[in-house]
PDB file of C-alpha atoms in Angstrom:
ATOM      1  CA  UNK A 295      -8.188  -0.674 -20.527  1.00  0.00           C
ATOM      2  CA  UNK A 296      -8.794   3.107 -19.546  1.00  0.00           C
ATOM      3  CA  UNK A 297      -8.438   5.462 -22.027  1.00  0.00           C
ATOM      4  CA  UNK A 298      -6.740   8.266 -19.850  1.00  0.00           C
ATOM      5  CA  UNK A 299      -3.096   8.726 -20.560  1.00  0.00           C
ATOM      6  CA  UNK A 300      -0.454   6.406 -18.089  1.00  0.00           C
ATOM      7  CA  UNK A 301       2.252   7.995 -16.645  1.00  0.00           C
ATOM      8  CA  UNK A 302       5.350   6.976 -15.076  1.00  0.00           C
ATOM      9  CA  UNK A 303       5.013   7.437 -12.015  1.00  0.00           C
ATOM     10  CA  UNK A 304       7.804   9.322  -9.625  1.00  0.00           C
ATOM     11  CA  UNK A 305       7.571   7.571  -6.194  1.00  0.00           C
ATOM     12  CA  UNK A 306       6.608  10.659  -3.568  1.00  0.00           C
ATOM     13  CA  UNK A 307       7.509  11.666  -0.402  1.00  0.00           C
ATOM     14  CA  UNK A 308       6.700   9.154   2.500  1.00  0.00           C
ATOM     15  CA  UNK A 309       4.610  10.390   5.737  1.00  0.00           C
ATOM     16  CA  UNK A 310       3.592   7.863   8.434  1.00  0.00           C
ATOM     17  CA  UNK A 311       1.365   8.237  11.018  1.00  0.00           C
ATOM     18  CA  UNK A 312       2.870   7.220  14.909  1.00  0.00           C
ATOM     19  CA  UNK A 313       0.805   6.410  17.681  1.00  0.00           C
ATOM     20  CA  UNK A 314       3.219   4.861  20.348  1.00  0.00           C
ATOM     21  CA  UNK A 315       2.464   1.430  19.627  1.00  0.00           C
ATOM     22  CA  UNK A 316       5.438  -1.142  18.395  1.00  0.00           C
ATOM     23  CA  UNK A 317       3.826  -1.971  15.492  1.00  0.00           C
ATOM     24  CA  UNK A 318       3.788   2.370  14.560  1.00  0.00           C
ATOM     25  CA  UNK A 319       7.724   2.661  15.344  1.00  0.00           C
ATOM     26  CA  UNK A 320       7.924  -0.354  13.188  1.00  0.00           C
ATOM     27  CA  UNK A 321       6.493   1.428  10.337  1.00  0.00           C
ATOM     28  CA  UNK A 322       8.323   4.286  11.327  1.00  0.00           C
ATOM     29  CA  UNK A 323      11.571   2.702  10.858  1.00  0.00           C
ATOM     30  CA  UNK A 324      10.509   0.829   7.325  1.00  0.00           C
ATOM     31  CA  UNK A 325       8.921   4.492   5.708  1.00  0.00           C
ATOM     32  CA  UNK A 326      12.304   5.594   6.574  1.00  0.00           C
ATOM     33  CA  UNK A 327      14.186   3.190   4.641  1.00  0.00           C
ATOM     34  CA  UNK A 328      11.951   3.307   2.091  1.00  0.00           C
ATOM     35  CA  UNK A 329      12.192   7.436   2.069  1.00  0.00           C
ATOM     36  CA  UNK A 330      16.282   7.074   2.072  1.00  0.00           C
ATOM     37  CA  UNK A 331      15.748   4.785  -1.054  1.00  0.00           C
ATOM     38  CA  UNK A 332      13.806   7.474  -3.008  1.00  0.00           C
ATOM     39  CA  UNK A 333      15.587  10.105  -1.705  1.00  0.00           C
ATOM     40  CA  UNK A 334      12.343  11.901  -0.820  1.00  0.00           C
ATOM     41  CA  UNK A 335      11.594  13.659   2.744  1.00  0.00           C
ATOM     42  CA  UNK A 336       9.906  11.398   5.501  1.00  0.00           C
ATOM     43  CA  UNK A 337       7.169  12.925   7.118  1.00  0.00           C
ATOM     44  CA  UNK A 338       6.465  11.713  10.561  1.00  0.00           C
ATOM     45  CA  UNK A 339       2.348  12.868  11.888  1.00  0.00           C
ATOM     46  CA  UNK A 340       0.515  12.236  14.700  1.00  0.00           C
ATOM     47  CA  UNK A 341      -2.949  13.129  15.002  1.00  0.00           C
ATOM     48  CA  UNK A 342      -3.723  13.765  18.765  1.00  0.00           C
ATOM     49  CA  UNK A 343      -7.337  14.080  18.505  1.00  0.00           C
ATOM     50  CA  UNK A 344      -7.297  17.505  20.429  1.00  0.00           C
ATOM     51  CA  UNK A 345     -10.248  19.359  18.613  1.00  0.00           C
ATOM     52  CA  UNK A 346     -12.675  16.178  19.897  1.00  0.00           C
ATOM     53  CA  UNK A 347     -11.219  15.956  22.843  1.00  0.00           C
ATOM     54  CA  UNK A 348     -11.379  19.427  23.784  1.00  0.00           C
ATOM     55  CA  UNK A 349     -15.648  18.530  24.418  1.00  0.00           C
ATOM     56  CA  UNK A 350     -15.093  16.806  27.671  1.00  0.00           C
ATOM     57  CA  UNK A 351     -10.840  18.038  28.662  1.00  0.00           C
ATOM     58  CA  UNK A 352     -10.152  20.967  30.107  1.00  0.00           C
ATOM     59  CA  UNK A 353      -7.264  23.078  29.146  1.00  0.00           C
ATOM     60  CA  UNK A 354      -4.656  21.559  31.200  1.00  0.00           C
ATOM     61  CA  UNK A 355      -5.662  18.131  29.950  1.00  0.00           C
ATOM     62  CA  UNK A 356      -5.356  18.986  26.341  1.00  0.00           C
ATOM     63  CA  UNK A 357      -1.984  20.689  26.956  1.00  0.00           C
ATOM     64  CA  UNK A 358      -0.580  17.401  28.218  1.00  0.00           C
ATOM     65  CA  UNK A 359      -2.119  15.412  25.370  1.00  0.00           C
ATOM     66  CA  UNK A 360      -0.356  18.015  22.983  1.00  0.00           C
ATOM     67  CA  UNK A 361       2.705  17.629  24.585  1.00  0.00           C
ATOM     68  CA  UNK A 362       2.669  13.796  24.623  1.00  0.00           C
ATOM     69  CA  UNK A 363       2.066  14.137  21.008  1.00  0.00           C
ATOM     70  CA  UNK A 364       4.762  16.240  20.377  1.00  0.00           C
ATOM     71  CA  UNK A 365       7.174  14.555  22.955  1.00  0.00           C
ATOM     72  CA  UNK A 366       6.494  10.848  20.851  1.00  0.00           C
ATOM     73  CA  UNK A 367       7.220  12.742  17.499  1.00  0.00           C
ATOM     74  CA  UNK A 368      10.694  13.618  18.803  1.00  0.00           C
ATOM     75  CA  UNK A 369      11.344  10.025  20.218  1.00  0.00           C
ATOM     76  CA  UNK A 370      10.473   8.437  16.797  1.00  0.00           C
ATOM     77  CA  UNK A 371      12.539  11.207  14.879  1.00  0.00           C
ATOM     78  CA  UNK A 372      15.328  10.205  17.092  1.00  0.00           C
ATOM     79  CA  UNK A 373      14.997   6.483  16.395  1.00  0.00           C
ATOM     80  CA  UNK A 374      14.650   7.447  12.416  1.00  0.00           C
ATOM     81  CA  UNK A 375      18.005   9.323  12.373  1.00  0.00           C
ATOM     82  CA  UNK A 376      19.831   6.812  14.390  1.00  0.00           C
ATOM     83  CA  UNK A 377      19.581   4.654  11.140  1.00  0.00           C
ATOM     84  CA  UNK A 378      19.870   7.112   8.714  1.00  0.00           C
ATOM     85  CA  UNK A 379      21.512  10.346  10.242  1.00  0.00           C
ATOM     86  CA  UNK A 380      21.488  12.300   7.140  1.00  0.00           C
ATOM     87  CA  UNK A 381      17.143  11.706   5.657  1.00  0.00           C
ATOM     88  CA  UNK A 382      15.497  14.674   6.099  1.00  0.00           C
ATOM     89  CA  UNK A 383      12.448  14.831   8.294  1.00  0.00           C
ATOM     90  CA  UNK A 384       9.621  16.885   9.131  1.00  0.00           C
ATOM     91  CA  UNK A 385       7.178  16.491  11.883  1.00  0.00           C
ATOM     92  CA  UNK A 386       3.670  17.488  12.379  1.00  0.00           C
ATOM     93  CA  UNK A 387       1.236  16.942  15.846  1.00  0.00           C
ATOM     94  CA  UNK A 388      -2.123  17.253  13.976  1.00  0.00           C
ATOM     95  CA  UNK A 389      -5.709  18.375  16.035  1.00  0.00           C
ATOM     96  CA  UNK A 390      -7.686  16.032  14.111  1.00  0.00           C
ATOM     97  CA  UNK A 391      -8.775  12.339  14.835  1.00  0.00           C
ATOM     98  CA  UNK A 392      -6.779  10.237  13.417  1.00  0.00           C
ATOM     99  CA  UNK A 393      -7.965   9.059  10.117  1.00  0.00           C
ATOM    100  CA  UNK A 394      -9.247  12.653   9.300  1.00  0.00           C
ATOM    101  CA  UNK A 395      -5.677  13.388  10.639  1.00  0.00           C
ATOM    102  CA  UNK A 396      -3.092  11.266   8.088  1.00  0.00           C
ATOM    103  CA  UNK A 397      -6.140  11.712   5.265  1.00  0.00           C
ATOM    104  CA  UNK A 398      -5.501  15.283   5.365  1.00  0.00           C
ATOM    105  CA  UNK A 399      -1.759  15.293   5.722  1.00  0.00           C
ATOM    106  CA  UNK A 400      -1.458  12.592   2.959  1.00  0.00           C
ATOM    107  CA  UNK A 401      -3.077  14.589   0.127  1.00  0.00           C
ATOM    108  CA  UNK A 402      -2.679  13.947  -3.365  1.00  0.00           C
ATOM    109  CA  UNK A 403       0.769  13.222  -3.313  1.00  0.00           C
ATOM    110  CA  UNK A 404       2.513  11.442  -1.110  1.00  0.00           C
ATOM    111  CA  UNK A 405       2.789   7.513   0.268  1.00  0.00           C
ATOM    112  CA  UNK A 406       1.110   6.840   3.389  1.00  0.00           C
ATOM    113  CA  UNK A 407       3.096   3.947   5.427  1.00  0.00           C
ATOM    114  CA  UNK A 408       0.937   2.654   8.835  1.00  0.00           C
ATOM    115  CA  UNK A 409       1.833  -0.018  11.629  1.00  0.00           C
ATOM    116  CA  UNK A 410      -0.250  -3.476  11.265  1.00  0.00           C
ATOM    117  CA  UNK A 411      -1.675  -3.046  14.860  1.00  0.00           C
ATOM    118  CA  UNK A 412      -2.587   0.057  16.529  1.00  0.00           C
ATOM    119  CA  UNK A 413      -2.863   0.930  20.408  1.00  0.00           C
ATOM    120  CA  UNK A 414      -6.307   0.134  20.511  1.00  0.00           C
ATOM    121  CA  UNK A 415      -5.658  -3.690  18.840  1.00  0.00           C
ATOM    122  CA  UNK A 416      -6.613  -7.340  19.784  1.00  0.00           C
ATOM    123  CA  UNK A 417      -4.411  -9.086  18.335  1.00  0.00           C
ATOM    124  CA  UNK A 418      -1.039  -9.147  16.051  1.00  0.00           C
ATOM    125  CA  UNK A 419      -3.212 -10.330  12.828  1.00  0.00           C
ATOM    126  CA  UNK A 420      -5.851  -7.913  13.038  1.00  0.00           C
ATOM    127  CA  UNK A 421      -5.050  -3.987  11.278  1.00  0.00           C
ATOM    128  CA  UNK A 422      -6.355  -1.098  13.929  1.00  0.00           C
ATOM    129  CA  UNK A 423      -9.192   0.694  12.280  1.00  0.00           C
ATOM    130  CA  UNK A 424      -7.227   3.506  11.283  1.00  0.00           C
ATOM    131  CA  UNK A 425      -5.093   1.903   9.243  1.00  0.00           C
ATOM    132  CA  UNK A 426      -7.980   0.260   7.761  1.00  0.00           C
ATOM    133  CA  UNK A 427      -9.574   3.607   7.273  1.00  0.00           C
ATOM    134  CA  UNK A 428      -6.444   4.984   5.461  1.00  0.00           C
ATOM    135  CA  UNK A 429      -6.118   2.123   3.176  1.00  0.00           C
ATOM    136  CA  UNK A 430      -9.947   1.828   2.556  1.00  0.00           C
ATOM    137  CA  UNK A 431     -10.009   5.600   1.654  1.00  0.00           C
ATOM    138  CA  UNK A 432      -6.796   7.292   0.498  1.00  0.00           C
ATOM    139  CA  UNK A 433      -6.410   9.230  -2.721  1.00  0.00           C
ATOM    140  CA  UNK A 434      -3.030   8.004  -2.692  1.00  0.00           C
ATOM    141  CA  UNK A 435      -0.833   4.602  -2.325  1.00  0.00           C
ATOM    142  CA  UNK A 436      -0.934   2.985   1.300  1.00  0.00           C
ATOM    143  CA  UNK A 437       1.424   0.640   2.965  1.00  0.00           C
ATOM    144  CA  UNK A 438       0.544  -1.814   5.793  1.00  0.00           C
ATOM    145  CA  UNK A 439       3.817  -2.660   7.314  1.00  0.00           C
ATOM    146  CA  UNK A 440       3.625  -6.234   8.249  1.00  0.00           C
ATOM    147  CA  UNK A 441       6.156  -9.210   8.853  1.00  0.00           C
ATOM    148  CA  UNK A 442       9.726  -9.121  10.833  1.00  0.00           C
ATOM    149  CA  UNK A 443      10.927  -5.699  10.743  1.00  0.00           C
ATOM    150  CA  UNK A 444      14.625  -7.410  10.426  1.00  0.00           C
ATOM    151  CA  UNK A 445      13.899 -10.409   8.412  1.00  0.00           C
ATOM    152  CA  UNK A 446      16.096 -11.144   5.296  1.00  0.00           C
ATOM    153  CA  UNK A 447      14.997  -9.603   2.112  1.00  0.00           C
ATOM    154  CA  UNK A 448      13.618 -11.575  -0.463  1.00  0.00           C
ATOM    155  CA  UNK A 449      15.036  -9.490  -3.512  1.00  0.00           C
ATOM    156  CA  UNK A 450      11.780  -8.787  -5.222  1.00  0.00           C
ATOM    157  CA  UNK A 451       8.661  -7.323  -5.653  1.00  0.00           C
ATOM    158  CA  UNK A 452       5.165  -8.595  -6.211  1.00  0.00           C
ATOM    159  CA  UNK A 453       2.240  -7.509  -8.004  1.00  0.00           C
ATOM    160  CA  UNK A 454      -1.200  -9.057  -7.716  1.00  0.00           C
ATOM    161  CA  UNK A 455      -2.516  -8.212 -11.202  1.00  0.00           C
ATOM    162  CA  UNK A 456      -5.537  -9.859 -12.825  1.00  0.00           C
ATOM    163  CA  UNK A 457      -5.960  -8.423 -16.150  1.00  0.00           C
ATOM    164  CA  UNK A 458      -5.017  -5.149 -18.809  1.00  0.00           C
ATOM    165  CA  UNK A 459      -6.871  -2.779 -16.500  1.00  0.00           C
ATOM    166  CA  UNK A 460      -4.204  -2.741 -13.899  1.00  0.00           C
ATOM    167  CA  UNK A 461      -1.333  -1.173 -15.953  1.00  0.00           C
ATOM    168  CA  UNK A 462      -2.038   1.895 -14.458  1.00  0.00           C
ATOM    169  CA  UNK A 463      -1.162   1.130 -11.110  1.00  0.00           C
ATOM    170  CA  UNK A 464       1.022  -1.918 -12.201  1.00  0.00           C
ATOM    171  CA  UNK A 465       4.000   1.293 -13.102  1.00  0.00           C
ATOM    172  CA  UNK A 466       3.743   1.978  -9.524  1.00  0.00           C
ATOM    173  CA  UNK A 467       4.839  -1.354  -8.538  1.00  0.00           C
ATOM    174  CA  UNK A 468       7.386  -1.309 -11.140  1.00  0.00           C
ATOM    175  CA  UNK A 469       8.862   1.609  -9.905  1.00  0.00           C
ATOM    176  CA  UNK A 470       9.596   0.189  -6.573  1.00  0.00           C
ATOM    177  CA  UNK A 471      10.840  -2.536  -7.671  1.00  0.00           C
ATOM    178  CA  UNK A 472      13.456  -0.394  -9.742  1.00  0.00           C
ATOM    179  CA  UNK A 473      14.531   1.900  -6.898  1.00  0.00           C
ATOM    180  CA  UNK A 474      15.111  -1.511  -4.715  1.00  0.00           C
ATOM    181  CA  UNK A 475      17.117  -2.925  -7.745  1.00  0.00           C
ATOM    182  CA  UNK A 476      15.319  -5.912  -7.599  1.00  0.00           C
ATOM    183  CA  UNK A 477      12.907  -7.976  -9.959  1.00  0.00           C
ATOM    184  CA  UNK A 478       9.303  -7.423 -10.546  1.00  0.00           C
ATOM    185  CA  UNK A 479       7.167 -10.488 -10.013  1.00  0.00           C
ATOM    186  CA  UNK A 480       3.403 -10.225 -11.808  1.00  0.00           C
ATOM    187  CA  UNK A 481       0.980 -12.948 -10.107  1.00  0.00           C
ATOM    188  CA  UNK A 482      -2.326 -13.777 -11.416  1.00  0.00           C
ATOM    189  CA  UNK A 483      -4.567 -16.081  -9.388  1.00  0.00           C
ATOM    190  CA  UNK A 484      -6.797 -17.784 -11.973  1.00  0.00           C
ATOM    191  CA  UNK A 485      -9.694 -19.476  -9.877  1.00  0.00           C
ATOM    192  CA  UNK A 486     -12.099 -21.767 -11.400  1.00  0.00           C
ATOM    193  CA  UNK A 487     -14.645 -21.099  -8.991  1.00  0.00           C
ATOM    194  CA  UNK A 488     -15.435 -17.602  -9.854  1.00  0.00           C
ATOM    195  CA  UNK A 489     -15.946 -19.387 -13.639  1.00  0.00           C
ATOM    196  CA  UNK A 490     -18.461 -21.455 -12.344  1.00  0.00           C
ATOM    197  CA  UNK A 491     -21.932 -20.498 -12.012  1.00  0.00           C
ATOM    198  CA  UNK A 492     -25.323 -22.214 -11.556  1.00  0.00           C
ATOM    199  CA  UNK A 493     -24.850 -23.924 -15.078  1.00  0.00           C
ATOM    200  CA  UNK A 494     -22.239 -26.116 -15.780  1.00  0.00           C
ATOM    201  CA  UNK A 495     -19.569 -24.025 -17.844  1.00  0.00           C
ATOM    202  CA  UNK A 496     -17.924 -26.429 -20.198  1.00  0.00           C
ATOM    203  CA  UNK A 497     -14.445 -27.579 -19.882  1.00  0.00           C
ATOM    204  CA  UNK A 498     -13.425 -25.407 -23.250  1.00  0.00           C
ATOM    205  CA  UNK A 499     -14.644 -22.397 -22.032  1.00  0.00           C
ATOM    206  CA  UNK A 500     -12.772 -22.818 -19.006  1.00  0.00           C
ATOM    207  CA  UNK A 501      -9.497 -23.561 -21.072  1.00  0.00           C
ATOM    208  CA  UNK A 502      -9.997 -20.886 -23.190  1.00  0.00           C
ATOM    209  CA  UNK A 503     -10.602 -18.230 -19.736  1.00  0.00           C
ATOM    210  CA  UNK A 504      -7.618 -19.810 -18.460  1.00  0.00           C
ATOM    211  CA  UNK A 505      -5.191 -19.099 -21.500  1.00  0.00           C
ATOM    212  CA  UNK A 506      -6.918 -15.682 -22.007  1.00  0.00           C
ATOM    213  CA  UNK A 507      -5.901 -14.863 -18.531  1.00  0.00           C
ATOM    214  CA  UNK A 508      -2.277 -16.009 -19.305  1.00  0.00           C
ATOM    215  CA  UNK A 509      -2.212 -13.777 -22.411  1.00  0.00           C
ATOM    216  CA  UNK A 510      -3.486 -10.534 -20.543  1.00  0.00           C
ATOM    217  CA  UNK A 511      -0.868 -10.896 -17.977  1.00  0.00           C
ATOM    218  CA  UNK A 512       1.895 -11.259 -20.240  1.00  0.00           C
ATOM    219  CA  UNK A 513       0.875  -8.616 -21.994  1.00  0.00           C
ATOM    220  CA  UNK A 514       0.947  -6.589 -18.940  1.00  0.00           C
ATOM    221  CA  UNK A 515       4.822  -7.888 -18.293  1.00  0.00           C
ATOM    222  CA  UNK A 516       5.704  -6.625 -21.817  1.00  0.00           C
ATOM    223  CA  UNK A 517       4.199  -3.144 -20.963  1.00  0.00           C
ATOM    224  CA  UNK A 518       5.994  -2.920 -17.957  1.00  0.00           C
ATOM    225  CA  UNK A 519       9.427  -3.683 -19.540  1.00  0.00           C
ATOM    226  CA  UNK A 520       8.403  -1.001 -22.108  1.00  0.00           C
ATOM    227  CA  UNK A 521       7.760   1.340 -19.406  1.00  0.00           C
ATOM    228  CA  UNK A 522      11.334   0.182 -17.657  1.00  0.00           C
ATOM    229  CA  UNK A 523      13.138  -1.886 -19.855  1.00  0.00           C
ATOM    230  CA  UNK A 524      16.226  -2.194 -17.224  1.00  0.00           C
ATOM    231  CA  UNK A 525      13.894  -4.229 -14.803  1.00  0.00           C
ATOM    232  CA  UNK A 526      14.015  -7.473 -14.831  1.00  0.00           C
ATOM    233  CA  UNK A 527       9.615  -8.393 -14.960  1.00  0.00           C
ATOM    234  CA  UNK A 528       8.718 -11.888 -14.526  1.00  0.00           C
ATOM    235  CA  UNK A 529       4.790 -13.039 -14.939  1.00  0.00           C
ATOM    236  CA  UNK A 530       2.851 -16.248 -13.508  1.00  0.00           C
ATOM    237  CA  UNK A 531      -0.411 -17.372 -13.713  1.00  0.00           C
ATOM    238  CA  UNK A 532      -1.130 -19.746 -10.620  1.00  0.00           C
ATOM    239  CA  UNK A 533      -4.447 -21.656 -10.556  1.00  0.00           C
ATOM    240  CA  UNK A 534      -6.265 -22.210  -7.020  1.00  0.00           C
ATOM    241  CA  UNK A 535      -9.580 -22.216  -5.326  1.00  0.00           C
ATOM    242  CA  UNK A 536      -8.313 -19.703  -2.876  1.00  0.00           C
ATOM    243  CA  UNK A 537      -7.193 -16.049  -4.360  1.00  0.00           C
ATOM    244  CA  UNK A 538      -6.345 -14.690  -0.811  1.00  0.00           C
ATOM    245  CA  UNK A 539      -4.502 -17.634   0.252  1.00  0.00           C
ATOM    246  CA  UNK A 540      -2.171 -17.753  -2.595  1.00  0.00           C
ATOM    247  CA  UNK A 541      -1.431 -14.231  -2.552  1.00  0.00           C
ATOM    248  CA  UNK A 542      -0.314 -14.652   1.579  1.00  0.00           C
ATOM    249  CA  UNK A 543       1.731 -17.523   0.899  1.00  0.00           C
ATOM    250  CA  UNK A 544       3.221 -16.084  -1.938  1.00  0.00           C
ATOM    251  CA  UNK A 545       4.246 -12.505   0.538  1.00  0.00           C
ATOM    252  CA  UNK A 546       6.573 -14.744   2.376  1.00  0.00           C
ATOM    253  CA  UNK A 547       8.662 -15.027  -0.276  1.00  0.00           C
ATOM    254  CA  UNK A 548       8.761 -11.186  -1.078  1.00  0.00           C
ATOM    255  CA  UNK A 549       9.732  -7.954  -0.134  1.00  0.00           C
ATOM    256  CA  UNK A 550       6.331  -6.177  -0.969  1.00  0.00           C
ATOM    257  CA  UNK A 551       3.324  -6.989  -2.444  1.00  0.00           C
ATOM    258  CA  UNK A 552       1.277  -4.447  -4.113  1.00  0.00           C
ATOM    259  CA  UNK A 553      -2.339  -4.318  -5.529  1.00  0.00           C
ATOM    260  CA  UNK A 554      -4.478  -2.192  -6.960  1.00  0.00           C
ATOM    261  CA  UNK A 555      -7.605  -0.698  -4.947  1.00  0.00           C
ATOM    262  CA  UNK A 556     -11.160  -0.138  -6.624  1.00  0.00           C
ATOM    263  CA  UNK A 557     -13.326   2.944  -6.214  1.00  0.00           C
ATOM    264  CA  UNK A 558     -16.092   2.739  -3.527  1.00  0.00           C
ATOM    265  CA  UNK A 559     -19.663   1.784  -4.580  1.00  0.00           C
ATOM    266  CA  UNK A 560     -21.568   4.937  -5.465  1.00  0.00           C
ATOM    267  CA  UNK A 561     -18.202   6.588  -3.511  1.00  0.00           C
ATOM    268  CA  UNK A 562     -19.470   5.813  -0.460  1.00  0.00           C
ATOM    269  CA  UNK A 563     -18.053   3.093   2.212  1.00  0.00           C
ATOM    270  CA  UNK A 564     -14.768   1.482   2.188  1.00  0.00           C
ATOM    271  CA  UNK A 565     -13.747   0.060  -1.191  1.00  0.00           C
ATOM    272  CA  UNK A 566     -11.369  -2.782   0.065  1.00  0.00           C
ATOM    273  CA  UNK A 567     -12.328  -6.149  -1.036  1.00  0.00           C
ATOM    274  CA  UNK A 568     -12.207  -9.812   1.175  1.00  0.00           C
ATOM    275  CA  UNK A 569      -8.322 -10.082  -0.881  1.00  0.00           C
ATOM    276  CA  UNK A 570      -6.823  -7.073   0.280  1.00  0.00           C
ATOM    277  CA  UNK A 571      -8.551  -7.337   3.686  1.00  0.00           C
ATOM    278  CA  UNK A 572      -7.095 -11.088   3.657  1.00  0.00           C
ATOM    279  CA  UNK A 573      -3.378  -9.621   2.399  1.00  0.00           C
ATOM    280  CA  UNK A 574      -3.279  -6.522   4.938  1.00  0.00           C
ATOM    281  CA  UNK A 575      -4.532  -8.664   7.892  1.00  0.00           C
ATOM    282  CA  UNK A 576      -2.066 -11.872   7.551  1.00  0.00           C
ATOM    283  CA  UNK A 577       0.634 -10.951   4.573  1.00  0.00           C
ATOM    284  CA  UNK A 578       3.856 -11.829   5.660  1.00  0.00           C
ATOM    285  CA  UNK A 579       5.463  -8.362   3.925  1.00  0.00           C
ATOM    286  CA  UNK A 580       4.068  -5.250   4.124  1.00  0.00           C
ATOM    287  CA  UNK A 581       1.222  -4.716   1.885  1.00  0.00           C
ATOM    288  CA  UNK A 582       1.104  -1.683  -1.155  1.00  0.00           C
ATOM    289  CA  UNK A 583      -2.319  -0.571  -1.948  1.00  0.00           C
ATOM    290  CA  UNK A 584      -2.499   1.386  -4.550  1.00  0.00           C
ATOM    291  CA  UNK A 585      -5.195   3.304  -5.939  1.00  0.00           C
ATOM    292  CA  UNK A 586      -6.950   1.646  -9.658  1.00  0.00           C
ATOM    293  CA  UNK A 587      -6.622   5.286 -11.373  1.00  0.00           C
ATOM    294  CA  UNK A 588      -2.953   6.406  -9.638  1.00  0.00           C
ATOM    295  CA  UNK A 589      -1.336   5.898 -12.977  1.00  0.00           C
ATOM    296  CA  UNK A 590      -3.710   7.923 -14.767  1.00  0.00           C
ATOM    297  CA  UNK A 591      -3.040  11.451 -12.263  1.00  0.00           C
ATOM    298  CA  UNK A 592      -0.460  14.471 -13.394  1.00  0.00           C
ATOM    299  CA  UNK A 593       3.243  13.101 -14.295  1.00  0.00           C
ATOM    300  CA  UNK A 594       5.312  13.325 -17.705  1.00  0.00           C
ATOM    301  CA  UNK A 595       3.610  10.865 -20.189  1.00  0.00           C
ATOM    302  CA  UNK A 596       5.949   8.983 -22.264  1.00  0.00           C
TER     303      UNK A 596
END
């Protein structure tokens, strides 16, 4: 487990980046809702692309891109306050590409929300590389807006945890489920397969993994109820051959599910892994992704 302080986290202001597409006013509408829930500002951004595009447009041309941009930024803020008249909301047309765009405007501190699909997708599964790029590379947590924007709500939250290392971004998770009001779910995915190497590991060993994973997460459930002991926390441990496909099948029976994000290899290249890429390109909720050391940053310590 790290040795830098945890903090309880206080869930930020939301921004979320709008393109035009339906899957971007989607998102649009759900960072709203969840920026009405924290009471925090929601910051709408959309990066026109202007300073690259200013190589090969003349003047007129960029004008007309800028006032696209700032013409969509009204329509969404327009959509946003039908729903919740009273949210505050701030608007910026950025010059930057896109991922340089919501990178910059995300900072340190707030919660970046994007669409599943962008303008420039194939197909309602696959995440637009920007939103990729955001979630690969953001100092801060990331949200993937996928499934039915007016499905019913599940009533929880779920965490993908695997062992005492993920506290830190674990109070994160926790703390949405406790401005939603609803329980937190822990989920472990114990899979034999990654026990299993070119020798034959015997059946104790793999008994004794098993019930070591068991112990780490409850351990992480009692944390959390330390940490919030109004929220209700519930742990499993579910075994499989398939860590990605549990984790989908179990985001149709939630509201979110969140999980924590490694650090990039040498900090270079994107530092998503095949589960997240499997959870933010077919989850059935939208998709928290948080990163490993969030817990660790600035805050009150208790």
């Amino acid at each position: 487990m790290s040795s830098e302080p945890l903090v309880r986290p206080e869930l930020p202001d939301v921004l979320v980046g709008v393109d035009g597409s339906p899957s971007a006013r989607t998102g649009a509408l759900w960072a709203a809702a969840e920026a009405d829930r924290r009471s925090r500002p929601l910051h709408l951004v959309h990066a026109a692309d202007t300073d690259r595009r200013a190589y090969w447009s003349d003047a007129e041309a960029i004008q007309a891109v800028r006032e696209t941009g700032r013409d969509l930024l009204a329509v969404t803020e327009a959509a946003v306050r039908e729903c919740f008249p009273d949210l505050v909301v701030t608007r910026l047309l950025d010059r930057r590409e896109p991922l340089d765009g919501l990178l910059e405007a995300a900072g340190h501190e707030k919660t970046v929300v994007v669409g599943n699909r962008g303008l420039g997708g194939f197909s309602a599964l696959l995440l637009g590389s920007v939103g990729l790029g955001v979630a690969a590379r953001a100092d801060v947590p990331v949200v993937v807006v996928r499934g039915g924007a007016d499905g019913p709500e599940a009533g929880s939250v779920t965490a993908a945890v695997r062992d005492a290392d993920d506290l830190g971004w674990l109070l994160l998770a926790a703390a949405e489920a406790d401005v939603r009001k609803v329980p937190l779910r822990l989920l472990s995915v114990w899979n034999i397969l990654t026990h299993v190497g070119d020798v034959a590991t015997m059946l104790d060993d793999l008994d004794a993994a098993a019930h070591r994973r068991v112990r780490e997460v409850k351990t992480l459930a009692d944390r959390v109820r330390e940490w919030y002991p109004d929220l209700t926390v519930a742990h499993h441990v579910e075994t499989g051959t398939s860590t990605p496909g549990i984790l989908v099948d179990a985001s149709a029976h939630t509201d979110l599910i969140v999980m924590g994000r490694g650090h990039r290899p040498l900090g270079v290249g994107p530092s998503l892994g095949r589960v997240a890429h499997a959870l933010i390109h077919h989850a059935h909720c939208p998709v928290e992704i948080v990163p490993v050391d969030f817990g660790t940053r600035g805050g009150d310590t208790a």
